[in-house]
mmCIF file of C-alpha atoms in Angstrom:
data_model
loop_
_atom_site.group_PDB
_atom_site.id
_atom_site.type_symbol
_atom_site.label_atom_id
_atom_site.label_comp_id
_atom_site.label_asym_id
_atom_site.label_seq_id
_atom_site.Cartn_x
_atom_site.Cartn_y
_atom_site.Cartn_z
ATOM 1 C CA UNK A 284 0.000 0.000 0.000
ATOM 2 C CA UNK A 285 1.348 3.510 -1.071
ATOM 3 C CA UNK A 286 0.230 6.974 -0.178
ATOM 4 C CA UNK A 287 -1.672 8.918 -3.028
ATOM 5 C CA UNK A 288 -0.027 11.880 -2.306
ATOM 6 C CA UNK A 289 3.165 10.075 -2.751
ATOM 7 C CA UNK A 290 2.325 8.416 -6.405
ATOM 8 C CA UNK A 291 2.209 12.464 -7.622
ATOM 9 C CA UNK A 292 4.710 13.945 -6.381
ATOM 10 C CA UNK A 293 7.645 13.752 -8.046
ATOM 11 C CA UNK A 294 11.046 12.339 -6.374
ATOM 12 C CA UNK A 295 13.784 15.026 -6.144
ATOM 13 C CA UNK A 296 16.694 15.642 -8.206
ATOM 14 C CA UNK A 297 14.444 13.006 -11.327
ATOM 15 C CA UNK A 298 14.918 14.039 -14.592
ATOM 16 C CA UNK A 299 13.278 12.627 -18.173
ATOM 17 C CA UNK A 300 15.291 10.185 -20.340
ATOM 18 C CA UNK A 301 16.725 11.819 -23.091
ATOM 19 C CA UNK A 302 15.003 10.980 -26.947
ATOM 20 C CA UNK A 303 17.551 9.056 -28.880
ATOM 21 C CA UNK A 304 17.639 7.624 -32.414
ATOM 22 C CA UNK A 305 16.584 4.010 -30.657
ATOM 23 C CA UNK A 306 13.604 5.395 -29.636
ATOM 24 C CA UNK A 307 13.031 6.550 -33.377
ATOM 25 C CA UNK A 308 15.158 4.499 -35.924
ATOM 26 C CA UNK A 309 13.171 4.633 -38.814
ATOM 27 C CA UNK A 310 13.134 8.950 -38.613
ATOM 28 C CA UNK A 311 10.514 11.131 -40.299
ATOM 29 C CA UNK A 312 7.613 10.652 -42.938
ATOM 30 C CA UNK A 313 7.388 14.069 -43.726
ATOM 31 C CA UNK A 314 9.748 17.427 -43.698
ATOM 32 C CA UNK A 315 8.694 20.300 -41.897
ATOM 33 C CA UNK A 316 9.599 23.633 -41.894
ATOM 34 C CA UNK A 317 9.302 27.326 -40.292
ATOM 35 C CA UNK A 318 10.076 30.561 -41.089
ATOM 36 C CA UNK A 319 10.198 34.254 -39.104
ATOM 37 C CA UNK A 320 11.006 37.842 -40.244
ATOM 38 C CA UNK A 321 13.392 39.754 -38.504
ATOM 39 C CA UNK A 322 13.931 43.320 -38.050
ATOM 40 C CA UNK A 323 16.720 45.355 -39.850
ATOM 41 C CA UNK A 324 19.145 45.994 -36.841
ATOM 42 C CA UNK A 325 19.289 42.503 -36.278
ATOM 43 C CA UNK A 326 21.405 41.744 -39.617
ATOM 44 C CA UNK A 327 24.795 42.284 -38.406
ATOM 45 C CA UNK A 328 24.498 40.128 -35.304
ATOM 46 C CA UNK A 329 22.781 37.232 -36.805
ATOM 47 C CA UNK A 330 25.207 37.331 -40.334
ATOM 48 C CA UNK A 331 27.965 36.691 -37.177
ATOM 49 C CA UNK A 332 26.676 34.609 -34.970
ATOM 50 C CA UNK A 333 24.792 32.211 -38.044
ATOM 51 C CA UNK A 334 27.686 29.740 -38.253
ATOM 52 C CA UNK A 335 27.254 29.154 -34.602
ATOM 53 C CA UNK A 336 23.562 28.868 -34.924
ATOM 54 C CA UNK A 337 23.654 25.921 -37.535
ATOM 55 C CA UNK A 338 26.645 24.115 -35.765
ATOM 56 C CA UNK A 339 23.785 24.169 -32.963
ATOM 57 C CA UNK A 340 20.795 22.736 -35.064
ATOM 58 C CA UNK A 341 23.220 20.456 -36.777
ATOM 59 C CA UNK A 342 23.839 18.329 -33.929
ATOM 60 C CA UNK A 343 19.827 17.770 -33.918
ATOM 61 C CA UNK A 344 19.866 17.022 -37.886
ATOM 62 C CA UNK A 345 18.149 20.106 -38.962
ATOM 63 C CA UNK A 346 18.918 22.764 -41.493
ATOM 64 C CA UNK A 347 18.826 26.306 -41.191
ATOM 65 C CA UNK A 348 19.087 29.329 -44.175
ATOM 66 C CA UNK A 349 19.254 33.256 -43.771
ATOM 67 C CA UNK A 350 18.023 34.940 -46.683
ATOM 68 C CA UNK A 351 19.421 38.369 -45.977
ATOM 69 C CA UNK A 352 17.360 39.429 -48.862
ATOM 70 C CA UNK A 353 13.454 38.607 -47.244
ATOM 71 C CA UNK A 354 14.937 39.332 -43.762
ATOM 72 C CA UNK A 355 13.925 35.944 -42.797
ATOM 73 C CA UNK A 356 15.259 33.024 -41.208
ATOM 74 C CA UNK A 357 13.766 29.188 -42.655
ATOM 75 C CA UNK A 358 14.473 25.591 -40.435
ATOM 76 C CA UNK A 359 13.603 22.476 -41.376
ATOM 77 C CA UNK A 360 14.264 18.745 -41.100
ATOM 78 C CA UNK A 361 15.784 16.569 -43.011
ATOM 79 C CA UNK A 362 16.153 12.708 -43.087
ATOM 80 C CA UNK A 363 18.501 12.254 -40.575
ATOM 81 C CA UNK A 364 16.477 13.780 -38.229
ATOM 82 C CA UNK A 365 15.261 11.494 -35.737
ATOM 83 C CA UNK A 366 13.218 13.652 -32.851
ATOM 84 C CA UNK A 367 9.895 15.127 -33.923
ATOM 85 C CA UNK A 368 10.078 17.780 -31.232
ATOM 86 C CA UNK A 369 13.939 19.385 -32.536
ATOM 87 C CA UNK A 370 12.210 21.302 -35.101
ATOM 88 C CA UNK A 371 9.552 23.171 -32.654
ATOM 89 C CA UNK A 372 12.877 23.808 -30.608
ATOM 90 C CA UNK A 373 14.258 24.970 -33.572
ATOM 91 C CA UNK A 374 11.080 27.466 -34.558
ATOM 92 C CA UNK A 375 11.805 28.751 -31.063
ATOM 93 C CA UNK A 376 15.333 29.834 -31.482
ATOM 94 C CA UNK A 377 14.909 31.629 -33.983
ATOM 95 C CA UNK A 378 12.061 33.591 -32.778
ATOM 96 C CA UNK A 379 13.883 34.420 -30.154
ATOM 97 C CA UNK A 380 17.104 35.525 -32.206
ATOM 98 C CA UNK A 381 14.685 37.832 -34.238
ATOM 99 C CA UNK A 382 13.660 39.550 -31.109
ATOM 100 C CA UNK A 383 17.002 40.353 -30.031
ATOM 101 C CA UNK A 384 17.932 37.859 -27.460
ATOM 102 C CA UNK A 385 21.397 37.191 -27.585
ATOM 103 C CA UNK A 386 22.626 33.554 -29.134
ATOM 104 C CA UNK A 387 24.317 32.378 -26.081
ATOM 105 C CA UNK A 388 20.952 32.432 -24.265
ATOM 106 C CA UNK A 389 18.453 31.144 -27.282
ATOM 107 C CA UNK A 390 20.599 27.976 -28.381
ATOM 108 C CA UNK A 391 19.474 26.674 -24.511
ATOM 109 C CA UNK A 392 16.117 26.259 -25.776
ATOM 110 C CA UNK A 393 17.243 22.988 -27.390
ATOM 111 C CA UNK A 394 17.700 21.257 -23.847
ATOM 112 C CA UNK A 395 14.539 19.221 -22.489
ATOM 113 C CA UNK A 396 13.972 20.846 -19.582
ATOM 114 C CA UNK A 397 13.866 24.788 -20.786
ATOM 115 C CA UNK A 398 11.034 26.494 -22.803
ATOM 116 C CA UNK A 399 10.264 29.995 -24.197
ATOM 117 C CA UNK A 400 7.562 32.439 -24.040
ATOM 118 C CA UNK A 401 7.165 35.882 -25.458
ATOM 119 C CA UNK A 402 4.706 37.803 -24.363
ATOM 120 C CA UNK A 403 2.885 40.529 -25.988
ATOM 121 C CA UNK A 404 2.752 43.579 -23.989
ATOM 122 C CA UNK A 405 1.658 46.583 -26.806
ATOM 123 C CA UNK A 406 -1.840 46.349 -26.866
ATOM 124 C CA UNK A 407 -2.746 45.911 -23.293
ATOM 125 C CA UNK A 408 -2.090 49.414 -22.602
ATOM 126 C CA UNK A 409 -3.917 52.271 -25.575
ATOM 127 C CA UNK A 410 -1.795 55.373 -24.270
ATOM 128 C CA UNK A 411 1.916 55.268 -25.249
ATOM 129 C CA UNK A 412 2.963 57.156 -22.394
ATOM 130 C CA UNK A 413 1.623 54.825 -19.999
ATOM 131 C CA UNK A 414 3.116 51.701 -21.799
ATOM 132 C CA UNK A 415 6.507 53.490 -21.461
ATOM 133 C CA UNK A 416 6.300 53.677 -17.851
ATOM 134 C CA UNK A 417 4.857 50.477 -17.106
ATOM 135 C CA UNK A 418 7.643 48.942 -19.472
ATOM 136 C CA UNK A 419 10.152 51.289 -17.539
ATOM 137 C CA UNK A 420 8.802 50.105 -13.756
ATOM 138 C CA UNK A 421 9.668 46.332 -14.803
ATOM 139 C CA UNK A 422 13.083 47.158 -15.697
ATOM 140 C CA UNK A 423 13.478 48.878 -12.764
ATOM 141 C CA UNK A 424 16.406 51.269 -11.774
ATOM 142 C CA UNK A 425 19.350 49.907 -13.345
ATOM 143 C CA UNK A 426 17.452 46.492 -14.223
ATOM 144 C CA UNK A 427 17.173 45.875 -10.719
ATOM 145 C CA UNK A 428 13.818 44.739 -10.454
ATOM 146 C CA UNK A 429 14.346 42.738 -13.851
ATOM 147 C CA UNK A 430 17.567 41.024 -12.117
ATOM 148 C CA UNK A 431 15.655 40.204 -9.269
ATOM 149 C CA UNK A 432 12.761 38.316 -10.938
ATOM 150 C CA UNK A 433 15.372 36.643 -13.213
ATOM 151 C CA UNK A 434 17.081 35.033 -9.286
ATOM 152 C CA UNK A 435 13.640 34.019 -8.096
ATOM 153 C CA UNK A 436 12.262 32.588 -11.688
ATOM 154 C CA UNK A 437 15.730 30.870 -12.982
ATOM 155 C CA UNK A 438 14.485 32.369 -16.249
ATOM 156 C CA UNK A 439 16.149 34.819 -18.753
ATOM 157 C CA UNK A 440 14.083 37.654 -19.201
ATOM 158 C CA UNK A 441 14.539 40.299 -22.296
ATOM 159 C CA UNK A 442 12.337 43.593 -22.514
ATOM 160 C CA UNK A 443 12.197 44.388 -26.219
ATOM 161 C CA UNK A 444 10.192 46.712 -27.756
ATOM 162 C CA UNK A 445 6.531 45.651 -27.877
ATOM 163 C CA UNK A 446 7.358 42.275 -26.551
ATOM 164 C CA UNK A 447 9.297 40.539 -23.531
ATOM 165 C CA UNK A 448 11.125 37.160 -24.089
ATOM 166 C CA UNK A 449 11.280 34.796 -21.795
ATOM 167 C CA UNK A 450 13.768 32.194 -21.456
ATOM 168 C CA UNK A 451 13.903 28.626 -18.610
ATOM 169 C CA UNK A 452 11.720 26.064 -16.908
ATOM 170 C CA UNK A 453 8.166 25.767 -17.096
ATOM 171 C CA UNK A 454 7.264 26.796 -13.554
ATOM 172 C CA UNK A 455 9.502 30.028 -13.923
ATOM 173 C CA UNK A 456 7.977 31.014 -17.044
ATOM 174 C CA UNK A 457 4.575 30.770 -15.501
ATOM 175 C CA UNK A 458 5.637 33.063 -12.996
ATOM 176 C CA UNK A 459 6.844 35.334 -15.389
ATOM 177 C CA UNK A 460 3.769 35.714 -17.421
ATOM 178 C CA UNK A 461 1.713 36.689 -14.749
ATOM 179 C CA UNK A 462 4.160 39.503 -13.155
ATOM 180 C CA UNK A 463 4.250 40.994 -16.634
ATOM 181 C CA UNK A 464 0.937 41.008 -17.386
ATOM 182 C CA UNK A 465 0.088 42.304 -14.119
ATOM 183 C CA UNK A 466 3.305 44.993 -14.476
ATOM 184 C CA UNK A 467 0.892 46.124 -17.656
ATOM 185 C CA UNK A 468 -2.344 46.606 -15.782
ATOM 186 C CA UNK A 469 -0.570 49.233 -13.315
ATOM 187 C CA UNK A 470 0.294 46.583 -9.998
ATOM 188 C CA UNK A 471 3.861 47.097 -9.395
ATOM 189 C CA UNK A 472 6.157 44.202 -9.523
ATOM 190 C CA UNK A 473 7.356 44.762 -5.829
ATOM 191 C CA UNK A 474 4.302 42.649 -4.686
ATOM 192 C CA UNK A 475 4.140 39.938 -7.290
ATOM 193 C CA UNK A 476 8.505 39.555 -6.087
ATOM 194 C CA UNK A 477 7.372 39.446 -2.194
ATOM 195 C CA UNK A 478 5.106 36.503 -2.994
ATOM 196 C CA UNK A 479 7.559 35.071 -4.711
ATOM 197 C CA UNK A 480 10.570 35.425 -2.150
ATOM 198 C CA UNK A 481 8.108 33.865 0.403
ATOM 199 C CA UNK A 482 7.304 30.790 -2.402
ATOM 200 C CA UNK A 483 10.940 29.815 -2.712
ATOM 201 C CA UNK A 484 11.088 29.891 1.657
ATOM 202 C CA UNK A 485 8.478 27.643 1.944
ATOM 203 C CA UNK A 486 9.234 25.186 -0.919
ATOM 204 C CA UNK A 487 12.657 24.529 0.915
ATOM 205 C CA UNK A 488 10.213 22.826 3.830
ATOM 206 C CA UNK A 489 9.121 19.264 2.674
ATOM 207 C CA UNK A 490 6.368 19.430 5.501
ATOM 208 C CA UNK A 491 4.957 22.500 3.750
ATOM 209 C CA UNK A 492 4.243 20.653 0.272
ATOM 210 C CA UNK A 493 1.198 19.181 0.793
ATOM 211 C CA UNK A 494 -1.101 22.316 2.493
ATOM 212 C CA UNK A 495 -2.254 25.412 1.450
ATOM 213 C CA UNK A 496 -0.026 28.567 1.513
ATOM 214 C CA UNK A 497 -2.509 31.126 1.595
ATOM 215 C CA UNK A 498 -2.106 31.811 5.394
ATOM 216 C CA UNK A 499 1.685 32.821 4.688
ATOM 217 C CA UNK A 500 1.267 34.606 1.359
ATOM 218 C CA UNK A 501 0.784 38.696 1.948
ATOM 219 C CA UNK A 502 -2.636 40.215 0.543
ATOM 220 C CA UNK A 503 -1.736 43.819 -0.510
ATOM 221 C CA UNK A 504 -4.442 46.435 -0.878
ATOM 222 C CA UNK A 505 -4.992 49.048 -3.350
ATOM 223 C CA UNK A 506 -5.076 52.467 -1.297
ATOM 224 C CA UNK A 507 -5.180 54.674 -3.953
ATOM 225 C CA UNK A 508 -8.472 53.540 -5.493
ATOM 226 C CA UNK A 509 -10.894 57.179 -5.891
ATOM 227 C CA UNK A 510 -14.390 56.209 -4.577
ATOM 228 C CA UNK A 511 -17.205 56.635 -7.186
ATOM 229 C CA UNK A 512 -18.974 59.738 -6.643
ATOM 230 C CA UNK A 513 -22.689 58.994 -5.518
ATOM 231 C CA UNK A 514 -25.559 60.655 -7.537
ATOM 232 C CA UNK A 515 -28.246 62.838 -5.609
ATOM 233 C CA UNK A 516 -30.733 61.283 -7.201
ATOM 234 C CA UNK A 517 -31.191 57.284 -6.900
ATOM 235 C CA UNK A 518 -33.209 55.606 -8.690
ATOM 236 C CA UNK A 519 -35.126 52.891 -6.680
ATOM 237 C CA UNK A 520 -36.603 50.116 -8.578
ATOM 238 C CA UNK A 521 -40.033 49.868 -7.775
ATOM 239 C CA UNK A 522 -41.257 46.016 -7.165
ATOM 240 C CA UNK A 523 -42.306 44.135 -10.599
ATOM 241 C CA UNK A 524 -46.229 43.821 -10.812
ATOM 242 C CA UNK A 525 -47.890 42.196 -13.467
ATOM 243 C CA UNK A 526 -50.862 44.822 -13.730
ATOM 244 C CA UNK A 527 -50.708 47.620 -15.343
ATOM 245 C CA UNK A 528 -51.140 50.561 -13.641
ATOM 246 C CA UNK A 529 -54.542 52.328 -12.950
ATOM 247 C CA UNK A 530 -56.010 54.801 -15.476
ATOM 248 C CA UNK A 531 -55.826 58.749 -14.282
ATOM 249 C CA UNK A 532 -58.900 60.418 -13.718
ATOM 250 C CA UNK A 533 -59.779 62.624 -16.743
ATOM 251 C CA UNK A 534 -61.182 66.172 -16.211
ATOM 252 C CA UNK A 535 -64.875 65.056 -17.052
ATOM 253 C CA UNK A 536 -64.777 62.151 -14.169
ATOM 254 C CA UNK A 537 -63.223 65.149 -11.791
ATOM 255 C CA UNK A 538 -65.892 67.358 -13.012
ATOM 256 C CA UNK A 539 -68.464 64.428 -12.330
ATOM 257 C CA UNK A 540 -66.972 63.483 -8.777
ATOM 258 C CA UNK A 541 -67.247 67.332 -7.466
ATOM 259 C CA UNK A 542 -70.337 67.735 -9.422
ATOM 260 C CA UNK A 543 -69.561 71.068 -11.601
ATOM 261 C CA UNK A 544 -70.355 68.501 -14.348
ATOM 262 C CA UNK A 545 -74.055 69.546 -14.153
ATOM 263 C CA UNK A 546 -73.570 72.871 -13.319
ATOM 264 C CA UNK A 547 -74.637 75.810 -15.768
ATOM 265 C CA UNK A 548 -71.788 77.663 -17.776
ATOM 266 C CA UNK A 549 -72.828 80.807 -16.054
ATOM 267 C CA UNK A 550 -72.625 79.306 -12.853
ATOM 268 C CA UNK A 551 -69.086 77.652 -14.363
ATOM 269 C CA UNK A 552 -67.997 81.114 -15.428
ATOM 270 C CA UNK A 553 -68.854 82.483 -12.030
ATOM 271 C CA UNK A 554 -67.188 80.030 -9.799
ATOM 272 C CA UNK A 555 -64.075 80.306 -12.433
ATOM 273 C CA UNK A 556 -63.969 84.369 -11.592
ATOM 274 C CA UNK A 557 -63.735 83.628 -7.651
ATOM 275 C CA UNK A 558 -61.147 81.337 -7.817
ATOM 276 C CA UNK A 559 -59.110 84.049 -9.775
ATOM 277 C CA UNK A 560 -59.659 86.821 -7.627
ATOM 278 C CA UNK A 561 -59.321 84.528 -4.313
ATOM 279 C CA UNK A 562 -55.739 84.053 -5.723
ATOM 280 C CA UNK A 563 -55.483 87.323 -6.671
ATOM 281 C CA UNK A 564 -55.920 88.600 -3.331
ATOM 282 C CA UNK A 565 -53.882 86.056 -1.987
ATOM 283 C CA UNK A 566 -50.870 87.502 -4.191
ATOM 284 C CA UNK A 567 -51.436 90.757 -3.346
ATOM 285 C CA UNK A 568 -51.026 89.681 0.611
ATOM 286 C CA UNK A 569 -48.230 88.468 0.134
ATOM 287 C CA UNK A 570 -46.799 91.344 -1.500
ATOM 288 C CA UNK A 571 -47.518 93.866 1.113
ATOM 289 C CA UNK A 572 -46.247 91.989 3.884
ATOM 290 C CA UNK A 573 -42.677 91.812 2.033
ATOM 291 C CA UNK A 574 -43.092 95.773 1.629
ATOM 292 C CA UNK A 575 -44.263 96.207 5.301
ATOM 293 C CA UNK A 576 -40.888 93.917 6.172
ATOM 294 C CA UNK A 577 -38.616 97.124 5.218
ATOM 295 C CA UNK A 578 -40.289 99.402 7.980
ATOM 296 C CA UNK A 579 -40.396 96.932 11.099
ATOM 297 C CA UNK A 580 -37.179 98.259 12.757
ATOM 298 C CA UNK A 581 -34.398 95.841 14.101
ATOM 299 C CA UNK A 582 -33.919 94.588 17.553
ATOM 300 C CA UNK A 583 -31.697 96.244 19.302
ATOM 301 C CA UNK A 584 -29.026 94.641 21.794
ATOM 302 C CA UNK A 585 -29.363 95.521 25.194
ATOM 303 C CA UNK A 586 -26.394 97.483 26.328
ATOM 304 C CA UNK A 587 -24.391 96.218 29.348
ATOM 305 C CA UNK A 588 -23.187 98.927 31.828
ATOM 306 C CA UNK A 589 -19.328 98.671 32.327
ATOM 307 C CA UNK A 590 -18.866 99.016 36.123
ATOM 308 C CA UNK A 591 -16.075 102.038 36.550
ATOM 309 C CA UNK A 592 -12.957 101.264 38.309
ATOM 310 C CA UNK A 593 -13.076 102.623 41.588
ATOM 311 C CA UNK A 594 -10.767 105.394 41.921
ATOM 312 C CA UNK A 595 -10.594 105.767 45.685
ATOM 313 C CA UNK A 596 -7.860 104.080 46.695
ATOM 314 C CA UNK A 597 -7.509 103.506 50.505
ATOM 315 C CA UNK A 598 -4.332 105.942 51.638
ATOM 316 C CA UNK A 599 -1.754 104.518 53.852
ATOM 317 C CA UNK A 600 -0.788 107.271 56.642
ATOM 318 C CA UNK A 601 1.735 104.962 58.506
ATOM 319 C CA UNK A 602 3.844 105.111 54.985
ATOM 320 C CA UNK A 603 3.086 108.921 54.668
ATOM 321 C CA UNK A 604 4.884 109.339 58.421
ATOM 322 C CA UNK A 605 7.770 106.823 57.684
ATOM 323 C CA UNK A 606 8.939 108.651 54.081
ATOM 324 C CA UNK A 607 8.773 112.162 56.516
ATOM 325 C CA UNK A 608 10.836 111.206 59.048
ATOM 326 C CA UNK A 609 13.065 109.595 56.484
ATOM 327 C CA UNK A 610 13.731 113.183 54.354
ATOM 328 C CA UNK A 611 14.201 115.035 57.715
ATOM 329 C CA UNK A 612 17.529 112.926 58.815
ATOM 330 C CA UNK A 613 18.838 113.434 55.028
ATOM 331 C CA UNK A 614 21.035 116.687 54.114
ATOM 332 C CA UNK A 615 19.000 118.343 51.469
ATOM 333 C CA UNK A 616 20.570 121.545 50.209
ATOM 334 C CA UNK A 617 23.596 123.287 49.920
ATOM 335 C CA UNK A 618 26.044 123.425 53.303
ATOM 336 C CA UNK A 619 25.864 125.724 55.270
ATOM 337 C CA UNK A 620 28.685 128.732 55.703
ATOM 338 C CA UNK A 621 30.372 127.332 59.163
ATOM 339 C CA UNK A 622 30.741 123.729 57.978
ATOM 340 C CA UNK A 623 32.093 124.728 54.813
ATOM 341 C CA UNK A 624 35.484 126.993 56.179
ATOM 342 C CA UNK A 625 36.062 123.715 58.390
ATOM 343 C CA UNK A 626 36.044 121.674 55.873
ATOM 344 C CA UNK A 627 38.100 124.398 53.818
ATOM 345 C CA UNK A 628 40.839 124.522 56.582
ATOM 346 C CA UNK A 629 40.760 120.540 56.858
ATOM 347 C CA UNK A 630 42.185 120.795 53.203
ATOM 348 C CA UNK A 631 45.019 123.371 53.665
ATOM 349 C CA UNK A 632 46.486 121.118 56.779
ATOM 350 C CA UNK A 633 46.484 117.839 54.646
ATOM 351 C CA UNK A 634 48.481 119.700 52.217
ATOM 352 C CA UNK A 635 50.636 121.488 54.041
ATOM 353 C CA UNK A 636 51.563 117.760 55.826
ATOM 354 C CA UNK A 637 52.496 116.706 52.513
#
């Protein structure tokens, strides 16, 4: 007996057998064959690097041609080729060559275990300003953000005009698809990279494989969303009845229901007249109380009386005595003529002693 959960999982470190010509002796019915355009800047690089490119497909038994002419690139198989799957590999290279990722990176798509996606990215957004930017924000500054989903995909990423190339394992390429897409409708890559880091944490735990990671993945808000603007008027749906609705009174059936239906037109006329002048009357009421409004005066404010500082102040004759005595002990004045020639003669001795 052997767990389920066992039977799918797959063992670590297992890898596919590789397709060889036992497994295909006999070769191909039929030869196949794709072609691709490539722009005009991409000439030079691939007139250089095309012996390289069919050294590559040669080992896999399939042809390759550059007809500088078109500006298009042709594979296809020949007899010696054995695996049915080397000329989608093929297709894929040079895709990727025409959209300017370098040769030392597209000749890997020919191993099993790495694939290739390229994503268009030009009509997702209609502005052109806006498609810069987003285009710019998954570069990052300096690549950096690029670089950093490259570590935590194992996949080679190229930016390129209206498209971005995408280069490594399945699972990586998955993960690349939906940052980019989700780069394009204005969520910035920061978040999709968190989830990520957190991803490759928890795959390292073998515990972990088997339950839910929801509870450790972050769920990021939008705060910037503008709330939609209510309307004054709202328009309440009024329950569904299957009857239509009941048919208004006419004037006649009024006319019958008060009974001015059998009335005389004299008496009509009459009765018409009263109403007029009732509402005449009315208006002109109303009139003259807005022109008796202008000659009611204002309330006034009642005015508060200010009590007046008390200017009496209590005097203090103890203090009055004190400051007296005080000026009668001090020498106010000039000296008088006695004290003065003793003080004069007090002089002349000092001096003379000198």
């Amino acid at each position: 007996t052997v767990d389920e959960s066992e039977l799918l999982t797959v063992p670590d470190g297992w890898k596919e057998p590789a397709f060889t010509r036992e497994d295909n002796p006999k070769g191909l019915l039929e030869e196949s064959s794709f072609a691709t355009l490539f722009p005009k800047y991409r000439e030079a690089y691939l007139r250089e690097c095309w012996p390289l490119v069919q050294k590559a497909l040669g080992e896999h038994f399939v042809n390759a041609t550059l007809d500088l002419i078109e500006g298009s690139m042709t594979v296809t198989t020949t007899k010696k080729t054995f695996d049915p799957y080397a000329i989608i590999r093929a297709r894929d290279l040079i895709k990727l060559l025409a959209r300017s990722v370098p040769f030392e990176q597209a000749v890997r798509i020919l191993q099993d275990d790495i694939a290739c996606d390229i994503i268009k990215i030009g009509s997702l957004v209609r502005k052109r300003d806006t498609f810069i930017k987003r285009r710019g924000r998954l570069l990052g500054p300096k690549g950096s953000t690029l670089k950093a989903l490259e570590l935590l995909t194992n996949c080679y990423i190229m930016v390129q005009g209206n498209t971005v190339s995408a280069l490594g394992p399945f699972s990586g390429l998955k993960e690349v698809r939906k940052v980019v897409l989700d780069t394009m409708k204005n969520i910035h890559p920061i978040y999709n990279i968190k989830t990520l880091m957190i991803k490759r944490e928890l795959s390292k735990d073998p515990e972990l494989r088997s339950q839910s990671w929801e509870r450790f993945l972050p769920k990021f808000k939008r705060k910037n969303l503008k709330k939609r603007k209510e309307p004054k008027k709202k328009n309440t749906k009024k329950e569904y009845t299957p009857f239509p609705p009941p048919q208004p009174e006419s004037q006649i059936d009024k006319e019958l229901a008060s009974g001015e239906y059998f009335l005389k037109e004299r008496q009509k006329k009459r009765k018409q007249v009263q109403e007029i002048k009732a509402k005449q009357a009315d208006a002109v009421k109303r009139r003259q109380e807005e022109r008796n409004k202008a000659f009611i005066p204002p309330k006034e404010k009642t005015v508060v009386k200010t009590k007046k500082a008390s200017t009496e102040k209590k005097i203090d004759i103890e203090a009055i005595k004190e400051k007296v005595k005080n000026a009668k002990k001090k020498k106010l004045g000039a000296l008088p003529e006695e004290e003065v020639k003793l003080k004069m003669s007090a002089d002349e001795k000092k001096k003379k002693k000198k």
